[in-house]
Amino acid sequence: MLRRNLPFRFDPRKRFSEDYLLFLTILLSGFPGFYLEATLTYLHKPPYGASGLSGKLWAMEVGELDTYLRLYREGRIPLWILMGIVPFSLAKYARRVVRSLAWRRKV
């Protein structure tokens, strides 16, 4: 949920990771965020890579990497964070690919 008076909105040109970009931009701009430890919904769908936007794992990864690059270019994260987060993101991507392949073999 977002407050109406926040000066940030989704970038309509960005298709993957647009929500992640929005929330990181808000938090890295100094606005407070809160972690709510409560179950707000239940999801009954297969893991990453099965269908929908999450079925496009590489497109999701490119969107995430684009998010980090935008944040760096805007001066919201320093180069050393960019250099650390990109390999971490790629490692997460590799893990998702392996897990989605393993899930497909079970089905």
Coordinates of C-alpha atoms in Angstrom, one line a residue:
M1 CA 0.0 0.0 0.0
L2 CA 1.2 3.5 -0.8
R3 CA 0.2 6.9 0.6
R4 CA -1.4 9.1 -2.0
N5 CA 0.9 12.0 -1.2
L6 CA 4.1 10.1 -2.2
P7 CA 5.8 11.7 -5.2
F8 CA 6.5 8.3 -6.9
R9 CA 4.5 6.1 -9.1
F10 CA 5.0 3.0 -11.3
D11 CA 7.0 3.6 -14.5
P12 CA 4.4 2.6 -17.2
R13 CA 7.2 1.8 -19.6
K14 CA 8.8 -0.9 -17.3
R15 CA 7.2 -4.3 -17.6
F16 CA 9.2 -6.5 -15.3
S17 CA 10.2 -5.6 -11.7
E18 CA 8.3 -2.3 -11.8
D19 CA 7.0 -2.8 -8.3
Y20 CA 10.4 -3.6 -7.0
L21 CA 11.8 -0.4 -8.6
L22 CA 9.0 1.7 -7.1
F23 CA 9.4 0.4 -3.6
L24 CA 13.2 0.6 -3.6
T25 CA 13.0 4.1 -5.0
I26 CA 10.6 5.1 -2.2
L27 CA 12.8 3.6 0.5
L28 CA 16.1 4.8 -0.9
S29 CA 14.6 8.3 -1.1
G30 CA 14.3 8.4 2.7
F31 CA 10.6 7.7 3.1
P32 CA 9.9 5.2 5.8
G33 CA 8.8 1.7 5.1
F34 CA 7.4 -0.9 7.5
Y35 CA 7.6 -4.7 7.5
L36 CA 4.3 -6.2 8.5
E37 CA 4.7 -9.8 9.8
A38 CA 1.2 -11.0 9.0
T39 CA -0.3 -13.4 6.5
L40 CA -2.4 -11.2 4.2
T41 CA -3.1 -13.7 1.4
Y42 CA -2.6 -17.3 0.4
L43 CA -1.4 -18.4 -3.0
H44 CA -2.3 -21.6 -4.7
K45 CA 0.1 -21.7 -7.7
P46 CA 3.2 -23.5 -8.6
P47 CA 6.7 -22.0 -7.9
Y48 CA 8.6 -19.6 -10.1
G49 CA 8.7 -20.5 -13.8
A50 CA 5.4 -22.2 -14.1
S51 CA 3.2 -19.6 -15.7
G52 CA 2.3 -15.9 -15.8
L53 CA 4.9 -13.2 -15.7
S54 CA 6.9 -15.4 -13.3
G55 CA 7.1 -18.0 -16.1
K56 CA 9.4 -15.7 -17.9
L57 CA 12.4 -16.1 -15.6
W58 CA 15.0 -14.4 -17.8
A59 CA 12.7 -11.4 -18.5
M60 CA 12.2 -11.1 -14.7
E61 CA 15.9 -11.2 -14.1
V62 CA 16.6 -8.6 -16.8
G63 CA 14.0 -6.4 -15.2
E64 CA 15.6 -6.8 -11.7
L65 CA 19.1 -6.0 -13.1
D66 CA 17.6 -3.0 -14.9
T67 CA 16.2 -1.9 -11.5
Y68 CA 19.6 -1.9 -9.9
L69 CA 21.2 -0.1 -12.8
R70 CA 18.5 2.6 -12.7
L71 CA 19.0 3.1 -9.0
Y72 CA 22.7 3.4 -9.6
R73 CA 22.3 5.9 -12.4
E74 CA 20.0 8.0 -10.2
G75 CA 22.6 8.1 -7.5
R76 CA 20.4 6.1 -5.1
I77 CA 22.9 3.2 -4.6
P78 CA 26.8 3.4 -4.8
L79 CA 28.9 1.5 -7.3
W80 CA 30.1 -1.0 -4.7
I81 CA 26.5 -2.0 -3.9
L82 CA 25.7 -2.4 -7.6
M83 CA 28.8 -4.6 -8.0
G84 CA 27.7 -6.8 -5.1
I85 CA 24.0 -7.0 -5.9
V86 CA 24.4 -8.0 -9.6
P87 CA 26.2 -11.3 -8.9
F88 CA 23.8 -12.0 -6.0
S89 CA 20.8 -11.4 -8.3
L90 CA 22.3 -13.7 -11.0
A91 CA 22.9 -16.4 -8.4
K92 CA 19.2 -16.1 -7.3
Y93 CA 18.2 -16.4 -11.0
A94 CA 20.3 -19.6 -11.4
R95 CA 18.6 -21.0 -8.3
R96 CA 15.2 -20.2 -9.7
V97 CA 16.0 -21.9 -13.0
V98 CA 17.2 -25.1 -11.2
R99 CA 14.2 -25.1 -8.9
S100 CA 11.7 -24.6 -11.8
L101 CA 13.3 -27.4 -13.8
A102 CA 13.1 -29.7 -10.8
W103 CA 9.5 -28.8 -10.2
R104 CA 8.6 -29.5 -13.9
R105 CA 10.2 -33.0 -13.6
K106 CA 8.0 -33.8 -10.6
V107 CA 4.8 -32.9 -12.5

